[in-house]
Amino acid sequence: MAASIGEPVVFADDIKDPSVLNVATCGTEGSVIVTQNPNLINIYKVEDQKALQSWSSKHNEHITSPVIWSEHNQKYVTVINTKTAKTWGKDEQNFEKSSTKHAKCAINRILPSDTTEPVVLFNNGGVAFLGRIKDTQEGPLSDKDEILFCDLMRMSSDLCVVCLLNQEGKLQLMSYWYRNDEWIRHTHPVEVTPNTQVVSCHAVPGRNNVKVFILCLNGDLLCQNLSFDQCTSQNLQTIVGVTKTTSMVALSSTHIVLAGCTKDNQDVIGIYDVKFGAFEVCKPLPAAKKSSIKLFALHGHLFVLCHRTLHMFSYSCHPSSLSSILGHQRVDIQPQTETPPPGPLSWSKSKSSSSNTEANKLYSELQNISMAKTQKEFEKKFLSIMKSHESDATGLLSETTTMEQIVQRCVTDQKFWPHNVLDQLLVHRLVPNRCIKEIAEGIIRHEDVALLLQCLNSVSDIPEESLCSLINFILGVEDSKVAEAAKMDGFSGTGKSNSPLSEAKGHIVNKIVKKPYNDVFIIECLHTITFQNVLTLLEYLCYLISNLDTQVSSMPDLAQIVSFICVLIDAHYQQLVLSPDSQDVLISLHRTVEGQREYFAEFLTLDVLISQMKRQFAIPRPRAVGKYCIEVLHVY
Amino acid sequence: MGEFRVHRVRFFEYQPKAIQCIVYGKEVNKVALSRSDGCIETWDLKNDWYQDKVIQGSESKSIETLCWQGERLYSAGLDGDVVEYDLKKLEPKASASSNAGPVWCLTTDSHGKFLAAGTEDGCVVLFDTDYNSLQYYRSFDKQEGRILSIAWNTSLEVILTGGVDNMRLWSVKSGHAVQRMTLGRVEKSKETIVWCVAILSDMTLVSGDSRGRTIFWNGKQGTQIKSFQMHQADVLCLAVHQDEKQVFSSGVDPKVVQFQYTTTSRESDWKMWVRTKIWYQHTHDVRAMAVTPTDVVSGGVDTTLLANRLGNEKNKRKMRSIPMHQLVGVAKDRNALLLQYPDYLELWRLGNTRKTSEKDGEVLPEEIPPQKLIQLKTKDGQHIACSAISSRANWMSYSDIDGFKLYKITMTDTESISPSVDLRKVKKGLHSYSAHRIVFTPDEKFLVIATSCQKIVVISLDEDSVSLYHAWDDYTEESIHQLSVSPNSKLVAVADLSYKITVLGVESKEVVSQLPSYKSTVTAMTFTPDSRNLITAHADQKIYEFDVEKKEYSDWCREVCNKFPNAWKKRHQIIHHISTSPRYPDKIFFCDLDKFFILDKTQPFPSIGSKPFNLVARPNSSKVSAFHVCTRFRYLIHMDFVNDDWVVMVERTKLAMMESLPMAMQQKKFGT
């Protein structure tokens, strides 16, 4: 097991204001400082959850920024009533005796730093060290803007304050880089799916960059790779079960902790593997969530606020391997959440990662309407994917979701009809079976007879509903179109036929009749065929019976024709009986079937004769004589 | 040659009984055997093992031992009586009680004046049979335990008996035991039973016991000479050849073992008993054995009488266990079949079909299935000696030892699923003739009976009355075993065991003709369809045709009578039924146990020296032969024509008979 979560322990209860609650490191090893209430600060020993020390503020003093431990100053720092920063030492018992500093602007948060003074983030978006809060700070934010998340990241040489903002309705990632004794600000837009909202955000420092994980309500987990000069965005996973109260903490660049997710109708806390897109471990939350959940990870423990009680879980997390994750992946079956394709995952180790990345990019571009707007662009990207998989076309089969997405894109796009793409997909048998129906609809919509032929040639199992709609389509389409497509398929008609259908159409109908189907289901679907088409089809099938040519490969055998006639008549029985138009066809069909019946009845006689002849030449078997029989005796 | 539709009947479930005793009569050259149902059969060796006489038994009768004394045949059993049989009338003639309980064994002295019986009470009882009498003479000292086997050496005036755990040698003069030999036991609680003993002229005694040993004893000293553990179970029978150099033993493990008294080396004259041959032919216990000058005869639970030629291992004969006399009657005009079981009769309607086929062997669908119409049981379980059905199935008759019975049958709707059948016994007011053979004339006007008193009686049948029409008293001295009526109902041919064949006029009441005497028993005979000729088949396999009007053999007969091939005459199976058909006037149809033959009078006979496989005509062969054969039918009991092209073949397969036999002794066989 790469990760584990222990049993929950009640750490602190009666948490009145969850908004101010914070669990942070404190000056004593093995202890944490908890900003429990707007008036109460406690230090707890993690091991036995004993409160070691406690401070409380006056009634009119409310803690607005949680207490932090400043390693640099060896003091605790907090903010009271948004503008007063209070600082006190470890041994100071009385909170009132702490030193105070007044800021001119409202302080949003004090962020601890190991090497420098704590950094203060103001509500207006300005940043300053604690020692300089008395200076007037100007910030980019207005009163309407909202700071969703902020944290201080220490990289190898840089100090960076990361803020996720909701600025004028848009998400922005603002970063302050402390270089040359000044704070340099960068702002990057964050693209999230429309009509969703950010549920939780957390950042982890990398070597030279910061990874900011943003969890959206629709389950999207975005990762912003923030460095001094650029910010790249990546949609990592879609996590199922994310709710408004879900809280997230990133443990590393590959693992995050999610609390308040719904899984199997339970609210859970779990460690989620971002790489493989699966929960490594899950535990149900100790109490039903009734309000927002807050989550902190410190000293190998997770602290979860769950309905006024702070619970503590011990956890461990190691880098994941494929073997540890197998079987944990959850397939998204909710159609409304459009899962992005997982990209070209390969089981083969030999495959270079660069091609994977490339293909991954292409896939996402292919899928993205904005990236491949025209058919030309689409086809170009598609063919490059095909090229990258040239040597391992079958490997693509494992990527059903990907293919399904591509086919969906092909079929649903109103602007263009990528015939060649679908043709290639069908030829390589890369179309998932559940997409056949959509393809058939597309074929009918775009009257693409050539693709219909390809579909019939390549796909062995076509849904009955699609078969019927295809019959309806082919009987109604122009002969010239069909002839052209059939010619491309390699069909060359004799030109001499008194068939009720053109030879090319007959060729396609034959192929449809040959397809396997379930008679129960097809009878339901055959109702969709128009009555005129039913008559034409019956007439044609009747013609086929009397002109059965077994030399032609596309020709169905007699049993298939008879079966199809049966289901067709079953489906339209009443209409056929009642309608005067069908009389001729039915009479002709009856005559043909009667002729066939007589023909096959003769075979029975022939069969008896042949078996008799065989018996004559076979070694005679000893016959069991019963008690009595009448025998013929010839004596020579 | 011939195309027929055959009623292949296998529902005749006649079950022959186990053979209990076999004795060889040197003077008459016959073998007599008794079966477990109390019937006695005699087989005539002169006529190639022809079963000439059957003395019917009954349910209550048991025969434990048989004994020939010259031409006289005796039996004894659990009722304690010794019975002498009249071999002409085929019924008991005289009996004498042993006065010592059941008799287990019987033997005779060589002069033919006394019988000695071993009894349950442990006495040897002598019977005086001199001057054609049979009376109790005296009994010897009583021993402990029953006497199960006995042998008599007249010259030495000693009788040897075997019982439980010991054998005794008795002095005939004094009636005292002079020697006692004990056999010992393997287990303390399991007694050793001496089932069979023999005594040779040199006072060598032979015994077979329940421990499977055959022991040769020195009778003078009462010591064992040699003991052979040749059998895995009880030795039930011993037989001594007349030269006294060969002894045979057999028993529960069904092998027949031969012992010979012979020198063991060329240089020495010293002789000793050695085991020489073993025959494995029986499937079940061998109960009895006898030795003729040329054969060793054995029989037992498997019901088959086997004769193995001495000195020639290949030459063996297997006699049919079903009686040779007619057990099946056919009502030709009513398509009905009368089946004769030991103590009841069954009348069956045969099936019918209008379909025909050109293909040999094809089974035709039955439009009307066969159906049992009547089952008639005899009174008190008496065994039936003979039976007959009239051609239109209006009359039925059978005879047991008490006399013949006549029944009137009224049948309606015979073709329907449930025909109505009415059977009425005819009170005839006639003398109750016990019959050996009965036959109805085809016109149903007369019933011809060959009585046990060797009379030929003609009874006139009428709807209202039955009366004696005519009787030929003292017709013959011997038993009549064949009767045949001509198709025109005017003639009846009578054959007896003294080789006499006579043609009598039924209506005319006169002797029409007498056939030349031929020294071979008639095994089957029939008239030609025109009633002019009488065809007879003999035990030597020859077939003769006698012109009744001209009173001479027919031209064809005179031409071929000396042309029967030697291979034909050497055939073992007796022709037991012969028939003719108006549709095929030139052909004679006959059958034996295995084959159905057609003799075509228009075709030449094969040469006298023809090999057996060249005797009969073969399909696709240019060779012409008068003999045509069909081997499809096995174990044929009866063959007859019903209509023109309809033949009835009644079979009783060996397998079907074996099904009802008891379990044989389990023996390890290779591969099992």
Tab-separated table of C-alpha atoms in Angstrom, chain A residues 623 625-636, chain B residues 1 4 6-8 10 13 358 360-361 364 628 632:
chain	number	residue	atom	x	y	z
A	623	ARG	CA	-30.114	-56.002	-36.645
A	625	VAL	CA	-34.903	-58.560	-33.976
A	626	GLY	CA	-37.685	-57.992	-31.506
A	627	LYS	CA	-40.314	-60.434	-30.460
A	628	TYR	CA	-42.016	-60.310	-33.797
A	629	CYS	CA	-41.577	-58.737	-37.173
A	630	ILE	CA	-42.638	-59.216	-40.748
A	631	GLU	CA	-39.643	-59.566	-42.996
A	632	VAL	CA	-39.015	-59.951	-46.650
A	633	LEU	CA	-37.036	-63.056	-47.556
A	634	HIS	CA	-35.408	-63.735	-50.877
A	635	VAL	CA	-33.732	-67.093	-51.228
A	636	TYR	CA	-31.273	-67.570	-54.033
B	1	MET	CA	-35.629	-68.687	-56.288
B	4	PHE	CA	-41.554	-64.568	-49.272
B	6	VAL	CA	-41.908	-63.998	-43.242
B	7	HIS	CA	-43.623	-63.853	-39.888
B	8	ARG	CA	-40.487	-63.916	-37.787
B	10	ARG	CA	-39.721	-64.829	-31.330
B	13	GLU	CA	-40.760	-68.450	-24.901
B	358	GLU	CA	-38.147	-56.065	-53.267
B	360	ASP	CA	-34.254	-58.928	-48.948
B	361	GLY	CA	-34.333	-58.598	-45.193
B	364	LEU	CA	-42.287	-54.353	-43.288
B	628	HIS	CA	-30.766	-73.381	-51.799
B	632	ARG	CA	-30.610	-65.784	-41.551
